[in-house]
C-alpha cells in the first residue's frame, strides 16, 4: 500500500502531518491554525513540534496563539467555521478536550442539523493520544467518546502515508473532523520511544488525498482478522509475525477512520477468517471495539466461527509507573496469547 | 431609567420603524403564549415580553451583513434581525416550512440568510462561538461585526470568561449585549455573584463596557451604533449591559413566585412600547394614528404567519435523517454498509 | 418484584427520589444538595420539581443554590466529597454535563486512583435525560459516554420502587455515581406525557436499599431476551404484550445500573432464549448497547442462536418537530417489528 | 521587588526553618533535573526552581489541618506542605513506596495525611475543586482553610472564573495563590489578556486581592497569614498574586528561547534563597554557619531520599487494578461476572 521501496522519500508522521497542513494552507487561504503555544517565536511549535517553521511561511495571523482557554479555542473554531473559514484547532493533549466538550458535542456537531442543514462547520481538531508515563491526565485515548456524537467524524491515522493523505481529506471535509494521533508514533523522538519501531513511511512528493472511510489491510491472513489502531496496531503486527511462525496467519486491518468506519473491508475479512479480534489502547468498556463487535455480531453473525475478542486498555485511569502502565496497555504478548487461545479453542 | 425616550435624533419614519419592531416582538410573543396554552406548539417556550427594546435597538444599529448569536430566549432576536414571522412561527410549530425546517424549534431559531446562526440554548454558548465569527470577519477583512446576545446569568459561565478574554486580546469585531433582566430562571443575579452590575466585571478583560436603559430602544440603538463603529474600526469588542426585565415567566408554566409584585409593576411602568409611543406622539400628536396603523399592519402580518404555520405540512419523517453531515453521508444507524 | 397490590402506597419516580433524598439527608448530615434553581423560595425546586419542600426541612445551608456555573457545581462536589462530605450535585438537564466534563472525567473519576487509593470521591450526580420536543440541546441521553470512564458508576432507574432504592444505595456509595433519570418518567405531569403510562409504583413505607449491579427481570419469556432502559423499556414491555398475542414470549430485563452491569442475569436469560435485543433511547453508535452486545458475543457466543439486534435512537441530533422526533426514538412498532423479524428468521 | 527581605518579625529559629524550606525545594529540584537527564525518572517533570518562596511562605502560614491543591508543577508545593522527600522522590521514580504508590507520578504528587490532594495537571483544575474543599470546611464548621496554587496562565480558564466567583459569593475559606511567573509554557501572559496583572482581574468577583513579591518568602508568609485569618473568620477568599519567575524551562527539554537572557538574569538576581540568607546573615553574621549546617542537613535528607527511591521496589503489576473504585469492586475489563 505505502510502497516501501528503497531510496524513496520517507517521513515521520509528525513531518507528514506538517506537510499536509502546509499544502492545504497554501491551497486554501481559509485554513488557519489556532491553539496554545503553536506559533510563539522561540516556542514549541505545538506540544509536539508539528507546527515548527509554519509561522515563518504563513505569518502569525494564520497561526493564532491563544490563552489557556480550551473553550475559547474550540468555540472560536466553531464560529469561524460557520462563517466560511476552515480552522484547525489544537488542544495539545487530547486529555484537555474535556474542557471544551460543550463546544464539540453541543455546538460543532449539532449546528448543521439545528439549522435545518443550512450551516456547515468544517473544522479539524487535532488530538494527541496515548500513554507515555505521564499519568491519568496526560495519556488518555478518548477517541471512542466521539464516535457516539452524531455529526462528528473521527480519524485515527497510524502511519505517515495515510496520516498525510487523510489529514488533507479532513481539512477539505465540510464536517467537523477529530483527528487522533498517537504521540509515541510522531517519530520525532526516533525509534526508542515507540519500542524500536521504524516510524517513517514512504510519502510521495506528488499530491494525494486519502478519503475517510477506507480501511487499510496492513497484512493479509486467513485465520483471524485483527482490527487495531495506533501503537497497538504495531503491536498486533508484531504479534502476527510471532504467530505466523506458529502457523497462525493474521489479517491485520487499520480502520484509519472510526467514523465513517469501513465495515465492508472488515466484514469481507471476517467472512473469510471467521474470527475477529479488536485491539485498542483506549479502555475496554464502551470503547470503539464494542461498537465494531456489535456491528459484526449484528450483521455477520453467520460468518463468525468463534467469539469476538477485544483486547484493550484496562478500565483504569492511567498510572505513571512503567511497571503499572505496561500492565494496562495491550502488549505484544497479551495480543499473541489471546489470538492463540482464540484459534486453539476452535480449530 | 425613568427619563422619556429621546427621539430627537430620529426622523418620523425611523421612529415608526422602531415602533413596528417593538410591536412585532410583543404581539408575536403574546400570541405564542396563547397558542402554547392551547396546545398548538410542542416543547417549551422562553418569552421576550419586556425586553423588546434590546433586540430592536441593537439590530437596528447593525448592518445587513452583520451576524448575531442568540439564546434559549431567541424569538425577539430572530424577528429583530429579520427572520420572517412566517419562518419563525412555523418553526415553533415544528413545521417543514420553519426557518430550520422544524429541526431547531423555539430554542434554535435562526436563518443564515439574515445573519443569524441557530440560537444556542446552552447558557453562554453563544459567547463561546461568537469569537470565531469575529475572527473570521477579521481574517477576511470583511468589515462585518457580530453581536452576541446573552443574559446576565450567562456571565457566571466559564464560556463568558474565556470567550470575552480571547475576543478582547484579539480585538475582534464583536458587540456583546448582556440583557440583565435580574434573574436567571428563578435565581436573582445578586445571589450568584458579589458584583451584580455586569459592567463592573468586564474590567477583567480590558474592554469598554456601558450600562444602558434596556427599556429605551433609542438608547439601545445609540449604544450599539457606537460599539459597532468601534468594533468595525478595529477597536475590539464592547460590552453593553442592557438593564431590562422580562414581564413573563422564565418559561411556560413559571408562576414567578420568586419575584415581588411591586418589582414587576415598577418595571411594567417602563414598558418600552409605551415609552417610545409616548415620546413620538408627544413630539407630533399626528403620529398617533400612524402608529395605530403600524399596529394593525403587525396584526395582519401575525395573523398571516399563524395561518401559514398552521397550514404548513409536518416535515416528512425521512427529513430526520438529513442534514446531520454536510455531504451525502448516511446516518450511521441507518445501516447500508458504511457505519 | 415491586408488588403492585391494590391499596398499597404508590409513588411517582419524582416523589420516590425525593423520599430517598430526604431519608438519606436525615440519616447522614454529610449529604447536601447543590445546583441551579434548587432551593430558591418561590422557585422551581430543581428543573423538575424534585426538591420542592426540602429547603423547609433542611434549610438553605444544605440546599445550595449556585450561579449558572456547571464547572463550579461539579468542582465543588468533587472537592467537598474529597473532604468527607456526600454531595448531590444537580445539572438540570443532562445536556449540560458537557460543560463540566473535566470535573467528572478527569477529576471525580481519577482522584482516587491518582492518590494511590487514598482519597474517596463519594458524590451522586443527577442527570435528567430524554427527548421531549425541546431539540438537540435539551433531550440527549448521554449515559453511554460515562460507562467509558473508569472510576465512575452509572445508574438508570426506570420505576419508582427501584429509583428510590438505588438512589439510596448511590448516596451511600463511596464512589462517584451518575444517576440518569428520564424526564418523561418522573410522573409529575401525569400519564399523557409518557404516552398513557402509569408512572407510579408501589413504594413501601419501610426503608430498603437496592444495590447497584442487580438487573430486574420485568417480564419472563422464553423466545427472546430484551434489555432496555427508561422510556424505551416501557415501549419494549408494550411490544412484548403485542408479541405475546402472536406467540412470541419476550423476557424483558431492566439492567437498572449500566456500570456495574449485572451481566449474569442477562447471560442466564440469553442462555435460555438464544436471542438478544438491546434497546435504548441514546443513539446507536457507541451506545451502551454496543458494550453489552460485545460482552455477550465475547462470553456467550455459544448461546447465541441469532444475531444480536440493537434498537436505539438514530445517530442524529434530536429534532424538535414531533413528526421527526418520533422517527428518531424507538417506537413500540419498531421494537415489535424487529423482534418479530429476529424470531422469524431463526425459527 | 528589590528591597531586602524584612526578617524583623522572625526569630532566628523561624528564619532558619524558612531557609530550610527554600533549600529543600531548590536542592530537590536540582537533583531531580540531573536524575531526569540520566534517564532514571519516567515521564516528564515541571520544575519549581525560582518560585520556592511562594510555596514555602504560603505553607508556613497555614495550619497543619489546612489543605492545599496543586498543579502540573507540584514538587515545591508538596515538599512545603509536608510530603516527605522520600515519598515524593519515590513517586517520581514510579516506585511502590511513592506517596501515591507510583500511580500519580510527578504531576499528581499528594498525600492526604499532610493535607494535600493529588496535584491536578489540568490547568485551573484545582481552582474548580477547591471550592468544594472550602465548602466542606464551612459546612463542617471546622475552621480549616484551603490554599489553592495555580499559575497566571490558569486565570484564563473558565474554571478560574466559575470557581472564584462561586467561592466569593459563598464566602468560602480559601486562599488563592496565583504564581505569576510571566509565562504559561512558551506564552507570555501579556499576549493572552489585555490585563496582565492578575490582581486587576479579581474585582469581577468582589474579593480582596494583593500583589506580593513572590521572591520574598517573608512577604509571602505575611500575606498568606492575613488571607488565612480572613478566610477562617468567615471573610471569604483572598487572591494573592505572587510575582515570581521560574528559573528552569517549562518542562524538561524546554530551551527557553522565547525568553530574553536579560530578563532571566534580572530575576536570578532576586533568587529567594540568597535574599533570605543575606537578610538573616546581615542581621546576625553568626547565622551563616548555622545556615550552612541547614544546607548540609538538607543534602543528607536528599541523599537518603534518592537512595530510598532507587532501592524501593517497583509496584506489583496487580496494583494497576486496585484503587479504581472504593470498595472491592472489580475493574470491569478484568472480567469475572460483573462488567
Ligand atoms: C449551560 C446551561 N446551564 C443551565 C441551563 C438552564 N437554563 C436555561 S435558561 C437559564 C437561565 C438563564 O439566565 P440568563 O442568562 O440571565 O437569561 P434569561 O433567561 O434571563 O434570558 C438556565 C439556568 C442551560 N440552558 N444551559
Ligand atoms: C486544561 C489544560 N490546558 C493545557 C495544558 C497544558 N499545559 C500544561 S502547563 C501549561 C502552562 C501553564 O501555565 P501557568 O498556569 O502559568 O503555570 P506555570 O506552568 O507557569 O507554572 C499548559 C498550557 C494543561 N495541562 N491543561
Ligand atoms: Mg436573566
Ligand atoms: Mg505561569
Tab-separated table of N, CA, C and O in Angstrom, chain A residues 71 95 98-99 101-102 105-107 109-110 113-114 136-137 140 144-145 147-150 282-287 290-291 293-295 297-298 301-302 304-308 310 315-319 346, chain C residues 71 95 98-99 101-102 105-107 109-110 113-114 136-137 140 144-145 147-150 282-287 290-291 293-295 297-298 301-302 304-308 310 315-319 346:
chain	number	residue	atom	x	y	z
A	71	UNK	N	-12.129	26.256	25.807
A	71	UNK	CA	-13.453	26.614	25.302
A	71	UNK	C	-13.340	27.732	24.274
A	71	UNK	O	-14.055	27.741	23.268
A	95	UNK	N	-6.366	14.868	26.350
A	95	UNK	CA	-6.964	14.867	27.690
A	95	UNK	C	-7.671	16.185	28.012
A	95	UNK	O	-8.526	16.223	28.897
A	98	UNK	N	-11.819	17.543	27.413
A	98	UNK	CA	-12.950	17.565	28.343
A	98	UNK	C	-13.268	18.977	28.821
A	98	UNK	O	-14.317	19.208	29.406
A	99	UNK	N	-12.339	19.898	28.576
A	99	UNK	CA	-12.601	21.303	28.909
A	99	UNK	C	-13.476	21.996	27.866
A	99	UNK	O	-13.941	23.107	28.098
A	101	UNK	N	-15.941	20.178	25.824
A	101	UNK	CA	-16.875	19.200	25.278
A	101	UNK	C	-18.146	19.869	24.777
A	101	UNK	O	-18.735	19.441	23.789
A	102	UNK	N	-18.596	20.883	25.464
A	102	UNK	CA	-19.833	21.515	25.007
A	102	UNK	C	-19.679	22.060	23.594
A	102	UNK	O	-20.555	21.856	22.746
A	105	UNK	N	-19.529	18.787	21.321
A	105	UNK	CA	-20.696	17.900	21.281
A	105	UNK	C	-21.993	18.671	21.030
A	105	UNK	O	-22.832	18.248	20.235
A	106	UNK	N	-22.150	19.786	21.717
A	106	UNK	CA	-23.418	20.509	21.582
A	106	UNK	C	-23.423	21.550	20.469
A	106	UNK	O	-24.493	21.935	19.994
A	107	UNK	N	-22.251	22.051	20.097
A	107	UNK	CA	-22.253	23.101	19.054
A	107	UNK	C	-21.730	22.556	17.718
A	107	UNK	O	-22.490	22.457	16.759
A	109	UNK	N	-21.082	19.689	16.509
A	109	UNK	CA	-21.749	18.516	15.940
A	109	UNK	C	-23.201	18.790	15.563
A	109	UNK	O	-23.752	18.104	14.706
A	110	UNK	N	-23.825	19.760	16.203
A	110	UNK	CA	-25.280	19.910	16.058
A	110	UNK	C	-25.718	21.116	15.236
A	110	UNK	O	-26.878	21.213	14.830
A	113	UNK	N	-27.366	20.484	11.845
A	113	UNK	CA	-28.692	19.869	11.951
A	113	UNK	C	-29.732	20.868	12.463
A	113	UNK	O	-30.820	20.992	11.909
A	114	UNK	N	-29.356	21.565	13.531
A	114	UNK	CA	-30.302	22.523	14.127
A	114	UNK	C	-30.718	23.594	13.116
A	114	UNK	O	-31.823	24.113	13.182
A	136	UNK	N	-2.622	9.873	34.607
A	136	UNK	CA	-4.045	9.768	34.305
A	136	UNK	C	-4.588	10.924	33.476
A	136	UNK	O	-5.598	10.774	32.795
A	137	UNK	N	-3.933	12.086	33.531
A	137	UNK	CA	-4.473	13.265	32.846
A	137	UNK	C	-3.653	13.687	31.624
A	137	UNK	O	-3.857	14.778	31.080
A	140	UNK	N	-4.619	9.723	27.990
A	140	UNK	CA	-5.834	9.044	27.577
A	140	UNK	C	-5.942	8.947	26.053
A	140	UNK	O	-5.311	9.695	25.314
A	144	UNK	N	-13.054	7.126	21.513
A	144	UNK	CA	-14.332	6.396	21.491
A	144	UNK	C	-15.525	7.250	21.905
A	144	UNK	O	-16.646	7.014	21.456
A	145	UNK	N	-15.294	8.236	22.766
A	145	UNK	CA	-16.414	9.104	23.132
A	145	UNK	C	-17.053	9.716	21.884
A	145	UNK	O	-18.254	9.936	21.823
A	147	UNK	N	-17.172	8.783	18.636
A	147	UNK	CA	-17.981	8.060	17.656
A	147	UNK	C	-19.439	8.037	18.120
A	147	UNK	O	-20.331	7.714	17.347
A	148	UNK	N	-19.655	8.407	19.368
A	148	UNK	CA	-21.021	8.433	19.905
A	148	UNK	C	-21.710	9.780	19.658
A	148	UNK	O	-22.846	9.980	20.089
A	149	UNK	N	-21.040	10.694	18.969
A	149	UNK	CA	-21.608	12.026	18.747
A	149	UNK	C	-22.024	12.172	17.286
A	149	UNK	O	-21.182	12.411	16.415
A	150	UNK	N	-23.324	12.052	16.990
A	150	UNK	CA	-23.756	12.234	15.602
A	150	UNK	C	-23.405	13.646	15.118
A	150	UNK	O	-23.624	14.617	15.839
A	282	UNK	N	-7.314	2.637	23.982
A	282	UNK	CA	-8.437	3.196	24.736
A	282	UNK	C	-9.048	2.082	25.599
A	282	UNK	O	-8.963	0.911	25.259
A	283	UNK	N	-9.645	2.479	26.704
A	283	UNK	CA	-10.132	1.469	27.640
A	283	UNK	C	-11.253	0.626	27.037
A	283	UNK	O	-11.942	1.045	26.113
A	284	UNK	N	-11.412	-0.563	27.603
A	284	UNK	CA	-12.298	-1.572	27.017
A	284	UNK	C	-13.769	-1.164	27.020
A	284	UNK	O	-14.419	-1.080	25.972
A	285	UNK	N	-14.296	-0.950	28.222
A	285	UNK	CA	-15.747	-0.812	28.362
A	285	UNK	C	-16.220	0.473	27.681
A	285	UNK	O	-15.782	1.565	28.035
A	286	UNK	N	-17.093	0.318	26.708
A	286	UNK	CA	-17.572	1.478	25.965
A	286	UNK	C	-16.593	1.976	24.925
A	286	UNK	O	-16.804	3.044	24.354
A	287	UNK	N	-15.526	1.245	24.675
A	287	UNK	CA	-14.582	1.655	23.640
A	287	UNK	C	-15.121	1.373	22.242
A	287	UNK	O	-16.139	0.691	22.083
A	290	UNK	N	-16.235	-2.079	21.073
A	290	UNK	CA	-17.573	-2.576	21.386
A	290	UNK	C	-18.509	-2.339	20.210
A	290	UNK	O	-19.282	-3.214	19.822
A	291	UNK	N	-18.433	-1.154	19.635
A	291	UNK	CA	-19.303	-0.846	18.500
A	291	UNK	C	-19.007	-1.765	17.322
A	291	UNK	O	-19.932	-2.306	16.694
A	293	UNK	N	-17.659	-4.719	17.412
A	293	UNK	CA	-18.115	-6.072	17.753
A	293	UNK	C	-19.627	-6.181	17.590
A	293	UNK	O	-20.153	-7.173	17.053
A	294	UNK	N	-20.337	-5.165	18.040
A	294	UNK	CA	-21.797	-5.191	17.949
A	294	UNK	C	-22.252	-5.191	16.491
A	294	UNK	O	-23.196	-5.896	16.123
A	295	UNK	N	-21.557	-4.393	15.668
A	295	UNK	CA	-21.888	-4.390	14.233
A	295	UNK	C	-21.713	-5.778	13.638
A	295	UNK	O	-22.556	-6.259	12.892
A	297	UNK	N	-21.515	-8.758	15.065
A	297	UNK	CA	-22.442	-9.795	15.521
A	297	UNK	C	-23.862	-9.507	15.031
A	297	UNK	O	-24.681	-10.411	14.890
A	298	UNK	N	-24.128	-8.258	14.739
A	298	UNK	CA	-25.438	-7.922	14.197
A	298	UNK	C	-25.566	-8.258	12.723
A	298	UNK	O	-26.615	-8.695	12.263
A	301	UNK	N	-23.249	-12.401	11.701
A	301	UNK	CA	-23.367	-13.488	12.671
A	301	UNK	C	-22.991	-14.839	12.062
A	301	UNK	O	-22.273	-15.642	12.658
A	302	UNK	N	-23.468	-15.059	10.853
A	302	UNK	CA	-23.246	-16.378	10.259
A	302	UNK	C	-21.810	-16.606	9.835
A	302	UNK	O	-21.393	-17.746	9.630
A	304	UNK	N	-19.281	-15.734	11.734
A	304	UNK	CA	-18.459	-15.893	12.942
A	304	UNK	C	-18.357	-17.353	13.344
A	304	UNK	O	-19.375	-18.030	13.546
A	305	UNK	N	-17.118	-17.826	13.497
A	305	UNK	CA	-16.922	-19.196	13.958
A	305	UNK	C	-16.500	-19.246	15.415
A	305	UNK	O	-16.314	-20.320	15.987
A	306	UNK	N	-16.287	-18.086	16.000
A	306	UNK	CA	-15.782	-18.041	17.381
A	306	UNK	C	-16.187	-16.719	18.008
A	306	UNK	O	-16.570	-15.777	17.313
A	307	UNK	N	-16.090	-16.627	19.310
A	307	UNK	CA	-16.414	-15.358	19.983
A	307	UNK	C	-15.524	-14.232	19.466
A	307	UNK	O	-14.381	-14.476	19.071
A	308	UNK	N	-16.044	-13.024	19.476
A	308	UNK	CA	-15.222	-11.859	19.137
A	308	UNK	C	-14.409	-11.483	20.383
A	308	UNK	O	-14.944	-11.425	21.489
A	310	UNK	N	-11.991	-8.802	22.332
A	310	UNK	CA	-11.487	-7.425	22.398
A	310	UNK	C	-10.278	-7.365	23.321
A	310	UNK	O	-10.306	-7.926	24.425
A	315	UNK	N	-9.725	-1.038	32.214
A	315	UNK	CA	-10.630	0.017	32.674
A	315	UNK	C	-10.124	0.671	33.943
A	315	UNK	O	-10.772	0.615	35.005
A	316	UNK	N	-8.978	1.323	33.829
A	316	UNK	CA	-8.411	2.057	34.962
A	316	UNK	C	-7.893	3.390	34.442
A	316	UNK	O	-7.580	3.505	33.263
A	317	UNK	N	-7.832	4.404	35.305
A	317	UNK	CA	-7.104	5.616	34.905
A	317	UNK	C	-5.649	5.219	34.670
A	317	UNK	O	-5.181	4.229	35.235
A	318	UNK	N	-4.910	5.966	33.874
A	318	UNK	CA	-3.534	5.546	33.590
A	318	UNK	C	-2.606	5.815	34.763
A	318	UNK	O	-2.542	6.937	35.272
A	319	UNK	N	-1.875	4.806	35.185
A	319	UNK	CA	-0.851	5.001	36.213
A	319	UNK	C	0.454	5.472	35.568
A	319	UNK	O	0.675	5.260	34.376
A	346	UNK	N	-11.006	-23.201	18.697
A	346	UNK	CA	-11.963	-23.504	17.619
A	346	UNK	C	-11.259	-24.026	16.369
A	346	UNK	O	-11.543	-23.610	15.276
C	71	UNK	N	-19.235	23.982	35.942
C	71	UNK	CA	-17.919	23.573	36.429
C	71	UNK	C	-17.801	23.840	37.922
C	71	UNK	O	-17.205	23.054	38.662
C	95	UNK	N	-27.927	17.374	29.301
C	95	UNK	CA	-27.231	18.007	28.175
C	95	UNK	C	-26.160	18.979	28.639
C	95	UNK	O	-25.240	19.282	27.881
C	98	UNK	N	-21.872	18.468	29.514
C	98	UNK	CA	-20.692	18.706	28.676
C	98	UNK	C	-19.944	19.962	29.100
C	98	UNK	O	-18.817	20.182	28.690
C	99	UNK	N	-20.579	20.778	29.918
C	99	UNK	CA	-19.898	21.953	30.469
C	99	UNK	C	-18.975	21.607	31.628
C	99	UNK	O	-18.184	22.441	32.066
C	101	UNK	N	-17.329	18.329	31.951
C	101	UNK	CA	-16.771	17.000	31.717
C	101	UNK	C	-15.411	16.845	32.389
C	101	UNK	O	-15.082	15.768	32.874
C	102	UNK	N	-14.629	17.896	32.405
C	102	UNK	CA	-13.315	17.742	33.023
C	102	UNK	C	-13.445	17.358	34.488
C	102	UNK	O	-12.756	16.456	34.965
C	105	UNK	N	-14.752	13.577	34.379
C	105	UNK	CA	-13.897	12.552	33.767
C	105	UNK	C	-12.465	12.623	34.311
C	105	UNK	O	-11.863	11.588	34.609
C	106	UNK	N	-11.931	13.829	34.404
C	106	UNK	CA	-10.523	13.933	34.816
C	106	UNK	C	-10.331	14.056	36.320
C	106	UNK	O	-9.247	13.758	36.815
C	107	UNK	N	-11.339	14.534	37.030
C	107	UNK	CA	-11.153	14.717	38.475
C	107	UNK	C	-11.935	13.662	39.272
C	107	UNK	O	-11.333	12.812	39.936
C	109	UNK	N	-13.469	10.962	38.607
C	109	UNK	CA	-13.227	9.553	38.303
C	109	UNK	C	-11.800	9.126	38.628
C	109	UNK	O	-11.551	7.942	38.857
C	110	UNK	N	-10.858	10.046	38.625
C	110	UNK	CA	-9.446	9.664	38.695
C	110	UNK	C	-8.769	9.961	40.022
C	110	UNK	O	-7.671	9.465	40.292
C	113	UNK	N	-7.696	6.996	42.203
C	113	UNK	CA	-6.604	6.214	41.624
C	113	UNK	C	-5.283	6.992	41.697
C	113	UNK	O	-4.260	6.448	42.118
C	114	UNK	N	-5.325	8.253	41.295
C	114	UNK	CA	-4.094	9.056	41.295
C	114	UNK	C	-3.497	9.158	42.688
C	114	UNK	O	-2.287	9.271	42.849
C	136	UNK	N	-32.120	19.593	20.116
C	136	UNK	CA	-30.823	18.925	20.155
C	136	UNK	C	-30.062	19.157	21.450
C	136	UNK	O	-29.190	18.356	21.803
C	137	UNK	N	-30.350	20.240	22.167
C	137	UNK	CA	-29.561	20.571	23.358
C	137	UNK	C	-30.342	20.393	24.655
C	137	UNK	O	-29.891	20.837	25.720
C	140	UNK	N	-30.907	14.977	25.103
C	140	UNK	CA	-29.978	13.878	24.923
C	140	UNK	C	-30.064	12.875	26.082
C	140	UNK	O	-30.535	13.189	27.165
C	144	UNK	N	-24.228	6.767	27.925
C	144	UNK	CA	-23.231	5.848	27.388
C	144	UNK	C	-21.804	6.398	27.450
C	144	UNK	O	-20.847	5.627	27.565
C	145	UNK	N	-21.660	7.704	27.358
C	145	UNK	CA	-20.306	8.251	27.486
C	145	UNK	C	-19.657	7.790	28.794
C	145	UNK	O	-18.467	7.570	28.855
C	147	UNK	N	-20.121	5.154	30.825
C	147	UNK	CA	-19.655	3.793	31.100
C	147	UNK	C	-18.226	3.629	30.585
C	147	UNK	O	-17.544	2.676	30.923
C	148	UNK	N	-17.783	4.587	29.779
C	148	UNK	CA	-16.417	4.533	29.232
C	148	UNK	C	-15.401	5.209	30.162
C	148	UNK	O	-14.233	5.322	29.825
C	149	UNK	N	-15.850	5.669	31.322
C	149	UNK	CA	-14.953	6.380	32.238
C	149	UNK	C	-14.654	5.506	33.456
C	149	UNK	O	-15.471	5.411	34.373
C	150	UNK	N	-13.484	4.868	33.480
C	150	UNK	CA	-13.153	4.058	34.658
C	150	UNK	C	-13.136	4.933	35.914
C	150	UNK	O	-12.571	6.037	35.902
C	282	UNK	N	-30.760	6.502	23.835
C	282	UNK	CA	-29.455	7.051	23.467
C	282	UNK	C	-29.098	6.559	22.062
C	282	UNK	O	-29.553	5.507	21.636
C	283	UNK	N	-28.312	7.324	21.352
C	283	UNK	CA	-28.035	6.989	19.961
C	283	UNK	C	-27.273	5.675	19.844
C	283	UNK	O	-26.593	5.244	20.774
C	284	UNK	N	-27.396	5.072	18.658
C	284	UNK	CA	-26.903	3.715	18.452
C	284	UNK	C	-25.378	3.602	18.545
C	284	UNK	O	-24.856	2.848	19.391
C	285	UNK	N	-24.704	4.315	17.665
C	285	UNK	CA	-23.267	4.088	17.505
C	285	UNK	C	-22.516	4.523	18.760
C	285	UNK	O	-22.588	5.681	19.166
C	286	UNK	N	-21.828	3.571	19.365
C	286	UNK	CA	-21.108	3.868	20.595
C	286	UNK	C	-22.000	3.920	21.821
C	286	UNK	O	-21.544	4.323	22.889
C	287	UNK	N	-23.239	3.515	21.681
C	287	UNK	CA	-24.132	3.489	22.841
C	287	UNK	C	-23.834	2.294	23.745
C	287	UNK	O	-23.078	1.396	23.373
C	290	UNK	N	-23.875	-1.315	22.519
C	290	UNK	CA	-22.707	-1.889	21.846
C	290	UNK	C	-21.865	-2.670	22.849
C	290	UNK	O	-21.421	-3.789	22.579
C	291	UNK	N	-21.655	-2.094	24.010
C	291	UNK	CA	-20.840	-2.776	25.015
C	291	UNK	C	-21.507	-4.086	25.438
C	291	UNK	O	-20.847	-5.124	25.544
C	293	UNK	N	-23.629	-5.889	23.741
C	293	UNK	CA	-23.544	-6.839	22.624
C	293	UNK	C	-22.152	-7.452	22.548
C	293	UNK	O	-21.993	-8.663	22.358
C	294	UNK	N	-21.133	-6.606	22.714
C	294	UNK	CA	-19.757	-7.099	22.633
C	294	UNK	C	-19.472	-8.087	23.758
C	294	UNK	O	-18.813	-9.110	23.565
C	295	UNK	N	-19.992	-7.793	24.943
C	295	UNK	CA	-19.810	-8.725	26.070
C	295	UNK	C	-20.440	-10.072	25.749
C	295	UNK	O	-19.851	-11.118	25.980
C	297	UNK	N	-21.325	-11.419	22.856
C	297	UNK	CA	-20.699	-12.201	21.786
C	297	UNK	C	-19.310	-12.662	22.220
C	297	UNK	O	-18.796	-13.656	21.719
C	298	UNK	N	-18.719	-11.978	23.170
C	298	UNK	CA	-17.433	-12.425	23.681
C	298	UNK	C	-17.552	-13.576	24.654
C	298	UNK	O	-16.722	-14.489	24.664
C	301	UNK	N	-21.032	-16.652	23.223
C	301	UNK	CA	-21.141	-16.931	21.800
C	301	UNK	C	-21.948	-18.204	21.527
C	301	UNK	O	-22.800	-18.242	20.640
C	302	UNK	N	-21.671	-19.215	22.310
C	302	UNK	CA	-22.317	-20.495	22.029
C	302	UNK	C	-23.798	-20.500	22.378
C	302	UNK	O	-24.542	-21.368	21.929
C	304	UNK	N	-25.768	-18.005	21.610
C	304	UNK	CA	-26.487	-17.181	20.629
C	304	UNK	C	-26.964	-18.016	19.453
C	304	UNK	O	-26.178	-18.685	18.791
C	305	UNK	N	-28.245	-17.908	19.178
C	305	UNK	CA	-28.786	-18.615	18.027
C	305	UNK	C	-29.070	-17.674	16.861
C	305	UNK	O	-29.489	-18.103	15.797
C	306	UNK	N	-28.873	-16.389	17.092
C	306	UNK	CA	-29.214	-15.403	16.066
C	306	UNK	C	-28.394	-14.135	16.311
C	306	UNK	O	-27.848	-13.958	17.397
C	307	UNK	N	-28.337	-13.275	15.326
C	307	UNK	CA	-27.612	-12.006	15.513
C	307	UNK	C	-28.188	-11.209	16.677
C	307	UNK	O	-29.395	-11.293	16.957
C	308	UNK	N	-27.341	-10.468	17.337
C	308	UNK	CA	-27.832	-9.553	18.374
C	308	UNK	C	-28.382	-8.304	17.687
C	308	UNK	O	-27.746	-7.759	16.786
C	310	UNK	N	-29.713	-4.419	17.958
C	310	UNK	CA	-29.807	-3.198	18.762
C	310	UNK	C	-30.859	-2.267	18.174
C	310	UNK	O	-30.880	-2.037	16.965
C	315	UNK	N	-28.700	7.928	14.855
C	315	UNK	CA	-27.494	8.743	15.036
C	315	UNK	C	-27.668	10.138	14.452
C	315	UNK	O	-26.975	10.539	13.509
C	316	UNK	N	-28.575	10.869	15.046
C	316	UNK	CA	-28.805	12.260	14.629
C	316	UNK	C	-28.968	13.108	15.888
C	316	UNK	O	-29.336	12.592	16.943
C	317	UNK	N	-28.658	14.396	15.801
C	317	UNK	CA	-29.049	15.282	16.908
C	317	UNK	C	-30.575	15.268	16.999
C	317	UNK	O	-31.245	14.976	16.006
C	318	UNK	N	-31.130	15.577	18.150
C	318	UNK	CA	-32.584	15.472	18.264
C	318	UNK	C	-33.285	16.636	17.581
C	318	UNK	O	-32.979	17.792	17.850
C	319	UNK	N	-34.240	16.331	16.715
C	319	UNK	CA	-35.059	17.387	16.117
C	319	UNK	C	-36.223	17.729	17.045
C	319	UNK	O	-36.611	16.920	17.881
C	346	UNK	N	-35.123	-17.119	12.431
C	346	UNK	CA	-34.412	-18.261	13.019
C	346	UNK	C	-35.349	-19.171	13.795
C	346	UNK	O	-35.067	-19.562	14.911
